[in-house]
Coordinates of C-alpha atoms and ligand atoms in Angstrom, one line a residue:
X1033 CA 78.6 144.3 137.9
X1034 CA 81.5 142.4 138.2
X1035 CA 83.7 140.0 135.9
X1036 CA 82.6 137.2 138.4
X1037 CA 78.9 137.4 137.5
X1038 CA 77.3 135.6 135.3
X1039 CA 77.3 136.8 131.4
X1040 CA 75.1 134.1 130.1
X1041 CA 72.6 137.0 129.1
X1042 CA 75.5 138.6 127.0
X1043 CA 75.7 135.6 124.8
X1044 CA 72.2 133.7 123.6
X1045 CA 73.5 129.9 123.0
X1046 CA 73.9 128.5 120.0
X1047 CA 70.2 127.0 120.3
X1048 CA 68.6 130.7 121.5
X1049 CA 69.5 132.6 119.1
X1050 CA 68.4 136.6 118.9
X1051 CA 66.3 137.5 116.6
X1052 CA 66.4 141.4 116.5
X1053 CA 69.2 143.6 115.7
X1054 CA 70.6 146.7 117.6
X1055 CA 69.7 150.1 116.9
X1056 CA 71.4 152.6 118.2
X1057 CA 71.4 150.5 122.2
X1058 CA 67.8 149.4 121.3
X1059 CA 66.9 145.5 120.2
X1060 CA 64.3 145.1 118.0
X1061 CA 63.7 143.3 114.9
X1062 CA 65.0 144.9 111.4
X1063 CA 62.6 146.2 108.9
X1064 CA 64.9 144.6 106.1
X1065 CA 64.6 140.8 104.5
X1066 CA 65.1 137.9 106.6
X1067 CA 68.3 136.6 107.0
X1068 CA 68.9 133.1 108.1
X1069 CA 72.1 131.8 109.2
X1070 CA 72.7 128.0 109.5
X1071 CA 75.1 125.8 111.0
X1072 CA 77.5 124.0 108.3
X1073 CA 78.1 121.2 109.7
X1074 CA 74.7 120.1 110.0
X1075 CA 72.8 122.6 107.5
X1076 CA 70.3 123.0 110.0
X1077 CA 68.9 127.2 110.3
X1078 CA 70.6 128.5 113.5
X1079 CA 68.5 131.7 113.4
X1080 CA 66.5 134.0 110.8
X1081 CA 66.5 137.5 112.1
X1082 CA 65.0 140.6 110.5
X1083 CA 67.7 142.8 108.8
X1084 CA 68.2 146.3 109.0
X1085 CA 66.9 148.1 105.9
X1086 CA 67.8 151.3 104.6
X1087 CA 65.3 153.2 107.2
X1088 CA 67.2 151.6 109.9
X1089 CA 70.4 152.3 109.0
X1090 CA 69.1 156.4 108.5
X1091 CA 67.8 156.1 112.0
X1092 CA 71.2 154.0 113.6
X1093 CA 73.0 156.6 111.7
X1094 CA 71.7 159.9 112.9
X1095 CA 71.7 158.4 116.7
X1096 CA 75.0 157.7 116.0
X1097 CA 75.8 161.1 115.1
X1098 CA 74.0 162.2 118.2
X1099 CA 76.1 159.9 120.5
X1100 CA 79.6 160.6 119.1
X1101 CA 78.9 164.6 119.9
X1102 CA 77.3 163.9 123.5
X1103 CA 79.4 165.4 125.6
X1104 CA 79.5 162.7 127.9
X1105 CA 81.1 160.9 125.2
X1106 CA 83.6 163.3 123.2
X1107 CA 84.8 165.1 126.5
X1108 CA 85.8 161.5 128.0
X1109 CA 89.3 161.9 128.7
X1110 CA 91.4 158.7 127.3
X1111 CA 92.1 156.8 130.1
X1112 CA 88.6 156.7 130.7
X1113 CA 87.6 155.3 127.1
X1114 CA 90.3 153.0 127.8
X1115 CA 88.6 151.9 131.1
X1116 CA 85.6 151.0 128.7
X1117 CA 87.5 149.0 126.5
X1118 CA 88.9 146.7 129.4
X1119 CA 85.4 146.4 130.4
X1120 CA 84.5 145.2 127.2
X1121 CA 87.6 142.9 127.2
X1122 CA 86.4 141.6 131.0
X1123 CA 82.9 140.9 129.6
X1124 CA 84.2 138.7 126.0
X1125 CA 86.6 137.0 128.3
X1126 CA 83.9 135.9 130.6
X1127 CA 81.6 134.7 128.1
X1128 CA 84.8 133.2 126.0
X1129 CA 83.4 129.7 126.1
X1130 CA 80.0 130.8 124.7
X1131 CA 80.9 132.9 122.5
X1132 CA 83.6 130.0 120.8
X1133 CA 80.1 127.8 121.0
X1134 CA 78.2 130.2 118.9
X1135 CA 80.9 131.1 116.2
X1136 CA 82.1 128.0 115.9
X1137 CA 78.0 126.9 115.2
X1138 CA 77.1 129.8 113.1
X1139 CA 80.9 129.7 111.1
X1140 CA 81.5 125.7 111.1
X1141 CA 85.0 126.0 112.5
X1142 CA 87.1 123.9 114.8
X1143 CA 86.1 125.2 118.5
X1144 CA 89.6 126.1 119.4
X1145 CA 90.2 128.0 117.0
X1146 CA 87.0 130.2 117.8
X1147 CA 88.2 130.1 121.5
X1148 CA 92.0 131.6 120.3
X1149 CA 89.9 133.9 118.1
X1150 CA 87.6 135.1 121.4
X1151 CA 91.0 135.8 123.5
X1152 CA 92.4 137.4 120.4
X1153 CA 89.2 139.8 120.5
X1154 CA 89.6 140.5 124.0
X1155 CA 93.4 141.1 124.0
X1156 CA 92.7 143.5 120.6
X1157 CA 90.6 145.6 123.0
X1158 CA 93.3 145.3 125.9
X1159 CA 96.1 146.6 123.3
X1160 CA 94.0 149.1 121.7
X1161 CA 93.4 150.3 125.4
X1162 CA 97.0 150.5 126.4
X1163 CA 97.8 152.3 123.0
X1164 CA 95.2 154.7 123.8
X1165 CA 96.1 155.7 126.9
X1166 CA 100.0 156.1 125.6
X1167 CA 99.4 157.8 122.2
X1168 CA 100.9 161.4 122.2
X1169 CA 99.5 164.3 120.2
X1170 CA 103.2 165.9 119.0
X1171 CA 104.3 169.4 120.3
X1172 CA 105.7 170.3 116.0
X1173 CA 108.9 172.4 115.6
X1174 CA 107.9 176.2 115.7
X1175 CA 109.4 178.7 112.9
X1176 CA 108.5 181.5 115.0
X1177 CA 107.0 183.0 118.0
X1178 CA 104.1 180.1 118.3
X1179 CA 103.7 177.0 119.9
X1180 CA 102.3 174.3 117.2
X1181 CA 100.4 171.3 118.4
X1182 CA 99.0 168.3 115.9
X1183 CA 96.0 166.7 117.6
X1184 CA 93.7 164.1 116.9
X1185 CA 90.0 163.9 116.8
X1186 CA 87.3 161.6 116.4
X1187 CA 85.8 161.0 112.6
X1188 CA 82.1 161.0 113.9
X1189 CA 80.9 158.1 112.9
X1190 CA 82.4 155.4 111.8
X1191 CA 80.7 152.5 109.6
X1192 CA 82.6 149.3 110.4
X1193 CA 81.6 146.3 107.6
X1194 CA 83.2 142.6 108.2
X1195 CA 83.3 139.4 106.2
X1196 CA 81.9 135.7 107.6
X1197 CA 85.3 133.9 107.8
X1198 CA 86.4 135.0 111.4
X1199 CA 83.8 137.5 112.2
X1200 CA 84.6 138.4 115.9
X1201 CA 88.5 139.1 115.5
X1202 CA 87.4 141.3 112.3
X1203 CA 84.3 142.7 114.4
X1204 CA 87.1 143.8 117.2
X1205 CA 89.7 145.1 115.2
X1206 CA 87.4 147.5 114.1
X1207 CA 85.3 148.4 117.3
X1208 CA 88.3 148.9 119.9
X1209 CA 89.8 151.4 117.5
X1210 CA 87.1 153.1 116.1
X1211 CA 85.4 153.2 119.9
X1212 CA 89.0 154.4 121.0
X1213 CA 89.3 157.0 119.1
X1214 CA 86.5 158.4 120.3
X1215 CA 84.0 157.6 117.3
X1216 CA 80.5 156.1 117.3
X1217 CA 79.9 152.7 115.3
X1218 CA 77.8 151.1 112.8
X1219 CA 78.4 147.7 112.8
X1220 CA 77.4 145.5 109.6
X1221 CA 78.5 142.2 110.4
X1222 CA 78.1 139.4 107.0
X1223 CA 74.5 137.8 106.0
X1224 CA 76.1 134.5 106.4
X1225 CA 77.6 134.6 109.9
X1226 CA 75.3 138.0 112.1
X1227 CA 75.2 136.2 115.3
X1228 CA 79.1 136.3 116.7
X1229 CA 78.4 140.4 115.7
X1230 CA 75.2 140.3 117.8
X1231 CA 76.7 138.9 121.0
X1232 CA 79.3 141.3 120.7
X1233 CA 76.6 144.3 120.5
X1234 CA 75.1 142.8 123.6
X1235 CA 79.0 143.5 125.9
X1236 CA 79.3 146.5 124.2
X1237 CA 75.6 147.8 125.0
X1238 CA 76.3 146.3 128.9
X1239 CA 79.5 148.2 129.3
X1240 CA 77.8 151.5 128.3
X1241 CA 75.0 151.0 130.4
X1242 CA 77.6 150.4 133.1
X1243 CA 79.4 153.6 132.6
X1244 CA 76.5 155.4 131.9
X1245 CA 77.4 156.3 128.3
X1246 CA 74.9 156.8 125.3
X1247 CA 74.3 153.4 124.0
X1248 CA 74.1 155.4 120.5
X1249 CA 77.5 154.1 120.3
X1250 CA 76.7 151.1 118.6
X1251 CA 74.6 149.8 116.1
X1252 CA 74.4 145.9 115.0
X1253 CA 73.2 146.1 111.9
X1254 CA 73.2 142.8 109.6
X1255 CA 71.2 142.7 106.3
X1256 CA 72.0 142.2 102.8
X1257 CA 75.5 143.9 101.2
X1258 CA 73.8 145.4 98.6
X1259 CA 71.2 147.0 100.9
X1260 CA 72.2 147.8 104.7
X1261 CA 76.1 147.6 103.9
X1262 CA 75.4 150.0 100.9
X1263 CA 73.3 151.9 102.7
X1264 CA 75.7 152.5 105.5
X1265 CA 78.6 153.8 102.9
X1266 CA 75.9 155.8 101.4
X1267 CA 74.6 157.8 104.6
X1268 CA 76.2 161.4 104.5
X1269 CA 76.8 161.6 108.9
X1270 CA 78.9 158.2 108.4
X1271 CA 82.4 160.0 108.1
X1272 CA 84.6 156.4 107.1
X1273 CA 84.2 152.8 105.8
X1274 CA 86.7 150.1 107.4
X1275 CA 85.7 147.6 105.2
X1276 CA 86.8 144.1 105.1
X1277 CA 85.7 141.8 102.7
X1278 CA 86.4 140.8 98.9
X1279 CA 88.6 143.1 96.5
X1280 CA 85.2 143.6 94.3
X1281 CA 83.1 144.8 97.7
X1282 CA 85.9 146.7 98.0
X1283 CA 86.4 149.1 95.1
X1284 CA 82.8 149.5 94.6
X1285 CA 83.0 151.5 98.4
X1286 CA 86.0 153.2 97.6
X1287 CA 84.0 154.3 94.4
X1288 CA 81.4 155.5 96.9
X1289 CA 83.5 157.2 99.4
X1290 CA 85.5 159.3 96.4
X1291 CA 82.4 160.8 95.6
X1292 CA 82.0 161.7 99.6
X1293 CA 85.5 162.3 100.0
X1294 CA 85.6 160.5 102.5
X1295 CA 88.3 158.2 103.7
X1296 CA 88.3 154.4 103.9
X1297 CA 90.5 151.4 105.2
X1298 CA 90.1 148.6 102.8
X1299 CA 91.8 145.1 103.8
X1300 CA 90.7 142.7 100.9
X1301 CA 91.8 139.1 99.7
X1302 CA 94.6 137.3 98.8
X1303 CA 96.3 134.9 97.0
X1304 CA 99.6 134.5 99.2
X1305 CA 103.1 132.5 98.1
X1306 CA 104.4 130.5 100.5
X1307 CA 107.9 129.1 99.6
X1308 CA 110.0 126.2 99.9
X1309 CA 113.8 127.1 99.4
X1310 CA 116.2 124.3 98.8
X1311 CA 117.5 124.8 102.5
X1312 CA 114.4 124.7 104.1
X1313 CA 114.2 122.5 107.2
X1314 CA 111.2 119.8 105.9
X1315 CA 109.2 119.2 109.0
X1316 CA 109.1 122.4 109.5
X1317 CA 108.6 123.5 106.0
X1318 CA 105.4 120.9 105.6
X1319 CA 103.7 121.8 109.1
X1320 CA 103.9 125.8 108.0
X1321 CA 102.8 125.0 104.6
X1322 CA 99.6 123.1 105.7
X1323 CA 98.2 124.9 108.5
X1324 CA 99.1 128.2 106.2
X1325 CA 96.3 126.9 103.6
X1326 CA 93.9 124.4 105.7
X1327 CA 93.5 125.6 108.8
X1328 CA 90.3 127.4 108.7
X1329 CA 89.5 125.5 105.7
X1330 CA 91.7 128.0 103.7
X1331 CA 89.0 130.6 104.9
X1332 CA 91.6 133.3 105.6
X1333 CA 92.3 136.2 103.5
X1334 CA 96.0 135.0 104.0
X1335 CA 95.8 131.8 103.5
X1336 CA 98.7 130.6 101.8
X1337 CA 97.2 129.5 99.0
X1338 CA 100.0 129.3 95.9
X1339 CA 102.7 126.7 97.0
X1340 CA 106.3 127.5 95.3
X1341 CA 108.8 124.7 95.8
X1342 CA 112.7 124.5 94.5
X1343 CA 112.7 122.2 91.5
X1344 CA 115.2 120.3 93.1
X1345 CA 113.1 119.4 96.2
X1346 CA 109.5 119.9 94.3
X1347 CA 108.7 116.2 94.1
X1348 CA 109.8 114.6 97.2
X1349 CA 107.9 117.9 99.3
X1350 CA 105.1 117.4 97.5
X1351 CA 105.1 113.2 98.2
X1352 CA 105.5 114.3 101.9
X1353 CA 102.6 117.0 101.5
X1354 CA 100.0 114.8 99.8
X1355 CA 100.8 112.2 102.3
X1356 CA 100.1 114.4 105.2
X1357 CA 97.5 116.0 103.7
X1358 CA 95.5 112.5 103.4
X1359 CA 95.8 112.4 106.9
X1360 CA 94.2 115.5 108.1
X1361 CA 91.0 114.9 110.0
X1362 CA 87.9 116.2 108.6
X1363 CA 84.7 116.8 111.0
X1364 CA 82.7 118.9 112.6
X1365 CA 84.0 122.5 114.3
X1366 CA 82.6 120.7 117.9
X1367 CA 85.0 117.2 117.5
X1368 CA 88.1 118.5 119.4
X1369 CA 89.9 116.0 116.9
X1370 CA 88.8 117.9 113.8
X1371 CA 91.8 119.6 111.7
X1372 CA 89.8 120.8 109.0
X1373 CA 85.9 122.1 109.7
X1374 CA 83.0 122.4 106.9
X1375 CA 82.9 125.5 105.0
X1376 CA 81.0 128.5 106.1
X1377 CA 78.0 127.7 103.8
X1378 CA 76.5 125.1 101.5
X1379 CA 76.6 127.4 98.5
X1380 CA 80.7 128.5 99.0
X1381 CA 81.6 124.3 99.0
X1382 CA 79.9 124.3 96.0
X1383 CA 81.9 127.4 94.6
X1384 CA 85.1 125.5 96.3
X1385 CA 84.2 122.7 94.3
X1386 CA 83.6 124.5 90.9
X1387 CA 87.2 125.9 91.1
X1388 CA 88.6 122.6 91.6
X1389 CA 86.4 121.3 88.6
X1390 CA 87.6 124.0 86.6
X1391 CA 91.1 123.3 87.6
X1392 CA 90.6 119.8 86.0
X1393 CA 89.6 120.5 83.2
X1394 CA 92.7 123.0 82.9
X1395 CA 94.9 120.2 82.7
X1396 CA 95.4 120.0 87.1
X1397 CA 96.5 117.2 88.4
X1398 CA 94.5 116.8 91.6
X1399 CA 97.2 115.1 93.9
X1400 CA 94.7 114.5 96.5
X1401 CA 91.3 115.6 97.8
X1402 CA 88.7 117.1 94.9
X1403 CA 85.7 116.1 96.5
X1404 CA 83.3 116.5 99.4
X1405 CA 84.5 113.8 101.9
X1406 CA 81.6 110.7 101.9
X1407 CA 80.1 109.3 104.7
X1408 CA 77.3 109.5 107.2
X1409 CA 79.0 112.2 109.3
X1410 CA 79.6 114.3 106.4
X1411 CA 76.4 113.8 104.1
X1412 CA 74.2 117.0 105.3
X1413 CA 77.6 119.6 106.7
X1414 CA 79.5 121.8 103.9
X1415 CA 82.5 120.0 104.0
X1416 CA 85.8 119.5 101.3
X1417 CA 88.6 117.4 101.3
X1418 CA 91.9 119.6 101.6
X1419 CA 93.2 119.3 98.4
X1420 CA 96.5 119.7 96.6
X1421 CA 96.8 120.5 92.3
X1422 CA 99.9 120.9 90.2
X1423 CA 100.4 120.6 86.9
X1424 CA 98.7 124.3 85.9
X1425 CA 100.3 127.0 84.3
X1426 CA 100.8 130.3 86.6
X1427 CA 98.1 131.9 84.5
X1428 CA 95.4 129.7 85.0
X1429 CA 92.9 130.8 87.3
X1430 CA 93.1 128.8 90.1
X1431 CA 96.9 129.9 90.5
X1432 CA 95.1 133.6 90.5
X1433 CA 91.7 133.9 91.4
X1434 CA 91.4 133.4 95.5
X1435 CA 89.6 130.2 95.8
X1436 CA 89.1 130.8 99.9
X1437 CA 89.2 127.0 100.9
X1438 CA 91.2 124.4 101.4
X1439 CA 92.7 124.3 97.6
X1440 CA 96.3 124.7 97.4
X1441 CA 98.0 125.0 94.2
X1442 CA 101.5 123.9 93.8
X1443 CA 104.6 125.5 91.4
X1444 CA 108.3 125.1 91.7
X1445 CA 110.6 127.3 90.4
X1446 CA 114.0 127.6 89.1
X1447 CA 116.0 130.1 91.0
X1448 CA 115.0 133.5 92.6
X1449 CA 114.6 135.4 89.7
X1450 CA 111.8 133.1 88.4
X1451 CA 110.4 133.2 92.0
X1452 CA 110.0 136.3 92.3
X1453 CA 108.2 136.9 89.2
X1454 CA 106.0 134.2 89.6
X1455 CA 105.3 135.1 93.2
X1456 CA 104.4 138.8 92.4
X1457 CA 102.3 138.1 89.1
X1458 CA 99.0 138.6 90.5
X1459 CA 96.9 140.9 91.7
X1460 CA 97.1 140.4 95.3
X1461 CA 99.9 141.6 97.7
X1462 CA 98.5 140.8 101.1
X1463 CA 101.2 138.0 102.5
X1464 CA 104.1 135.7 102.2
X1465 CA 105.9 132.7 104.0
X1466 CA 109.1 131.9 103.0
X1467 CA 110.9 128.6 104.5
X1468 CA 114.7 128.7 104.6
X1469 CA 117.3 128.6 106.9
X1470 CA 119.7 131.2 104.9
X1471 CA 119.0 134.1 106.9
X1472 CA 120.2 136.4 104.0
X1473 CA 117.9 134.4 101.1
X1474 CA 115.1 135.3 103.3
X1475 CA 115.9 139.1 103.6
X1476 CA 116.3 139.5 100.2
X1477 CA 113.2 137.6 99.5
X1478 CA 111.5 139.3 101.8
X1479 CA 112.1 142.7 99.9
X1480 CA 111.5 141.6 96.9
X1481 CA 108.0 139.8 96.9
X1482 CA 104.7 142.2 97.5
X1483 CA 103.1 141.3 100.4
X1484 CA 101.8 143.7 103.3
X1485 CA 103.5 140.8 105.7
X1486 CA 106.0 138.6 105.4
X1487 CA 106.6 135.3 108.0
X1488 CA 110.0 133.9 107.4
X1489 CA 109.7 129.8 109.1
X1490 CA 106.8 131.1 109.8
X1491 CA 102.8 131.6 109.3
X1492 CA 99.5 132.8 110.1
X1493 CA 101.3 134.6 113.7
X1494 CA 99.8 138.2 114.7
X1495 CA 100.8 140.4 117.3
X1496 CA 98.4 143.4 117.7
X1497 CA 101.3 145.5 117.8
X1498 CA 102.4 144.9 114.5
X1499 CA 100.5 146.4 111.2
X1500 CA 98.1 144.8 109.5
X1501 CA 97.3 145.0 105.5
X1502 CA 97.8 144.6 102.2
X1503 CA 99.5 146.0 99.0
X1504 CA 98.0 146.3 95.1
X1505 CA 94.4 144.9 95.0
X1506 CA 94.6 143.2 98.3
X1507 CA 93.8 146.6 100.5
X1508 CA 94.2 150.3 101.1
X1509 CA 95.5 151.4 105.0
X1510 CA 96.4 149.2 107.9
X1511 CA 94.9 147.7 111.3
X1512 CA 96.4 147.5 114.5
X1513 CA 99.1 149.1 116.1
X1514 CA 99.0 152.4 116.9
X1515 CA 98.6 153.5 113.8
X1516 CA 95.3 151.5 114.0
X1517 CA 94.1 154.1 116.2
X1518 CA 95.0 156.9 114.2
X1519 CA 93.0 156.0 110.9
X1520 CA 89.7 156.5 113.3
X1521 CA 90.9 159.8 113.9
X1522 CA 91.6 163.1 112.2
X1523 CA 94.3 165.6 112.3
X1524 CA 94.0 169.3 113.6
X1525 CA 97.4 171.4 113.5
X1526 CA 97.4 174.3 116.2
X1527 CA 99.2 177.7 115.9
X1528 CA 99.3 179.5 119.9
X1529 CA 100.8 182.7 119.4
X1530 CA 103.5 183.4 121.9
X1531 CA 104.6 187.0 120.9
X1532 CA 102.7 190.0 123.2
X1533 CA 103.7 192.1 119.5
X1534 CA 101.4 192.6 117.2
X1535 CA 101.6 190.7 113.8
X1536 CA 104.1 192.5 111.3
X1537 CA 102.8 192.3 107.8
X1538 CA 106.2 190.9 106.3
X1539 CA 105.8 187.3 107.8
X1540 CA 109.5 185.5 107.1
Ligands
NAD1429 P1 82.2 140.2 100.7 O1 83.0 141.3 100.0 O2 81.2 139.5 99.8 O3 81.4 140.8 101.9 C1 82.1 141.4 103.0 C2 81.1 142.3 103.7 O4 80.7 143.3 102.8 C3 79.8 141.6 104.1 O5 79.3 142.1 105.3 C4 78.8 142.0 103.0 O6 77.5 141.9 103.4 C5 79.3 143.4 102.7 N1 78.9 143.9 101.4 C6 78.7 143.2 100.3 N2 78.3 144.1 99.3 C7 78.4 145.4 99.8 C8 78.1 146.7 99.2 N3 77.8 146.8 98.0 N4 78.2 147.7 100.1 C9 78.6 147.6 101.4 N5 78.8 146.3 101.9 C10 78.7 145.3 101.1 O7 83.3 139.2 101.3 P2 83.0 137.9 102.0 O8 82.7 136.8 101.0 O9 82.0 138.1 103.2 O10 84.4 137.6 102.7 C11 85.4 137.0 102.0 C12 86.4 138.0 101.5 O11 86.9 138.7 102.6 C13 87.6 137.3 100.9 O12 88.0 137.9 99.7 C14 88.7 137.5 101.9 O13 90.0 137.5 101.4 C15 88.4 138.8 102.5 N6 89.0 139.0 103.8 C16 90.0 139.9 103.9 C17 90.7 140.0 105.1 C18 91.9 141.0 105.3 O14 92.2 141.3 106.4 N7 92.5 141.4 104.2 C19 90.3 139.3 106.2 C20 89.2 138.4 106.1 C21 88.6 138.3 104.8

């Protein structure tokens, strides 16, 4: 098969949905619950598939275990994994516009940015490729007559468990590694948001066939947290957890996997400071700001959610802000016009809107938004105004809980001092912006406030290349890179004797 032919059967649309899920390269449906996904812009049920339960995980599981030690698999040399990974690239990049159709149905977001987030997929698998095919095992310095190598093997298998907000960029950044390394996958995509994960199982599933590789390799397994995900960190042959998801999801595993000893990636929420110094340039300052928090509907585990402003400039910005803010265009995921999408699901509005109620009655001021939009178009979607507070003490809990939606909470500040403690009082550490145009304020800055990643004039940019992850309760390890690669793999040191003597017993 080539790029050129159709892919259509890779990627059910939005209105054929699948209704099975994918054990180890088979389809059929899950013995678990139902779970139905709907579209939030319309609240009409997209799909209700059959989960995976716990027996389906045990049987996705030991296949899996089966597939990663297949020696068609494990003696694959690199550039021939990597060859599968460009395949896999090929096949999202043909069925880009599809794909973007079913996410942004089964998520609620703005189609273009579900097509950036396809290409992004298929250029994570392009990158993860080229690293493989450059990543060196080191020759170590000898202290005697040896040769010492460290290498790097696959894990096994590797369980690979994503949240709903941008499910195919977090579906990726964990397949092209783990599947690069050499590792078989369990794939437990959210209850909420299963198809994107699906589709995805389908290119994957094609370019094994293609290469004639066990289709063990993957499993699509979506069901309940609590009962496939758990089951998954539970089984003994699955040999890691890259986890994404909510800091609570997240300990709970890492609870799990002490007892297995066995090692996890964990990147988890956020509650990220982005900052307006007295120098910052204002156009630029206000279009950073506002994409950093409603883009995606503040969906994004970095979304830059806590709004610091100099006191000098706190009250003009924030005029500007609300201003702007008004102006956003609220609508459905498919209106190309749309700026800010309904939330992923009827019930997290409703949570959105009990923060912002709870803000209230804190003592916020709600400077604009703090309620669904009203209308005809918007009566039966999930949407919420993007909305701006002030007037809250640091402590209150919508200045430190992560709200995930388009809430942002403003603060000024005095000097840096006071910045800095207010930006780092909380138990997140996953990102920053900072707005200036004093190269050295930023550097300093930049050092001083916890973050995993810091965008000076900057936001919401990735590079594959770069790593990915947070500090404190916001995550454990990082993604991407090439250090991306290595947490799928683990280390072996080898000692090749060199002498023709025998071994004295005094070793020195
Ligand atoms: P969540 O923690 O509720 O769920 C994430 C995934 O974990 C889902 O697939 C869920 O089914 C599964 N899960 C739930 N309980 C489980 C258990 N006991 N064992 C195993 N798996 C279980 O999070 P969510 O609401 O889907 O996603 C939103 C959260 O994800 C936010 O906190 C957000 O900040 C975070 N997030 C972080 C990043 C990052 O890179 N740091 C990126 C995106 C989202």
């Amino acid at each position: 098969m080539t790029v050129e032919e159709p892919t259509e059967h890779l990627v059910p649309a939005p209105e054929r949905t699948p209704d099975e899920v994918l054990i180890a390269g088979e389809w059929r449906p899950g013995g678990g619950a139902p779970v139905d996904t709907v579209d939030p812009a319309t609240g009409r049920t997209l799909a209700v598939l059959r989960g995976a339960d716990a027996a389906d995980v045990d049987e996705a599981a030991r296949r899996a275990a089966r597939a990663a030690a297949d020696p068609a698999w494990r003696r694959l040399p690199a550039h021939r994994r990597a060859r599968l990974l460009h395949r896999i690239a090929d096949l999202v990049e043909a069925a880009a516009a599809r794909l973007a159709d079913l996410q942004t149905a089964d998520t609620g977001k703005c189609r273009g940015e579900t097509l950036a987030l396809v290409h992004s997929a298929a250029a994570t698998f392009r990158y993860t490729a080229a690293a493989l095919e450059t990543a060196e095992d080191a020759l170590t310095p000898a202290r005697g007559d040896y040769v010492t190598l460290s290498l790097h093997e696959p894990i096994g298998v590797i369980g690979a468990i994503t949240p709903w907000n941008s499910p195919i960029a977090s579906d990726a950044q964990k397949l092209a590694p783990a599947l690069a390394a050499g590792n078989a996958v369990l794939l437990k995509p959210a209850e909420w948001t299963p198809l994107v994960a699906l589709a995805l199982g389908r290119i994957v599933r094609q370019a094994l066939v293609e290469a004639r590789l066990p289709t063990g390799l993957l499993s699509v397994l979506p069901g309940p947290g609590a009962v496939t995900g758990d089951a998954i960190v539970r089984h003994p042959a699955v040999g890691k957890i890259t986890f994404t998801g909510g800091t609570r999801t997240g300990r709970a595993i890492a609870h799990t996997a002490a007892d297995k000893l066995m090692p996890v990636s964990l990147e988890l929420g956020g509650k990220s400071p982005t900052v307006v110094l007295e120098d910052a340039d204002l156009e630029q300052a206000l279009a950073g700001v506002m994409f950093g928090i409603f883009s995606s509907s503040g969906q994004s585990c970095i979304a830059g959610s806590r709004l610091f402003v100099a006191r000098s400039r706190y009250d003009a910005f924030l005029g500007e802000l609300v201003a702007r803010t008004q102006e956003l265009r609220v609508g459905p995921g498919t209106d190309p016009a749309a700026q800010v999408a309904p939330l992923v699901h009827h019930r997290h509005r409703d949570g959105v809107a009990a923060y912002v109620d709870r803000a209230r009655a804190d003592g916020a001021r709600v400077l604009c938004g703090g309620a669904p939009p009203e209308g005809e178009r918007y009566r039966d979607g999930a949407y919420y105004l993007p909305t701006v507070l002030d007037g809250l003490p640091h402590s209150a809990p919508a200045c430190q809980e992560e709200i995930f939606g388009p809430v942002l909470v403003a603060l000024p500040f005095d000097d840096e001092d006071d910045l800095v403690a207010q930006a780092n009082d909380t138990v997140y550490g996953l990102a920053c912006g900072l707005w200036t145009r004093n190269a050295a304020t930023a550097w300093r800055l930049a050092r001083r406030i916890d973050a995993g990643t810091v965008w000076v004039n900057t936001y919401k940019q990735f590079s594959s290349s770069t790593p990915f992850g947070g500090m404190k309760d916001s995550g454990l390890g990082r993604e991407k890179g090439c250090d991306g690669l290595r947490a799928y793999q683990r280390q072996k040191s080898l000692y090749w004797g060199t002498a023709s003597d025998p071994l004295p017993w005094a070793l020195g």
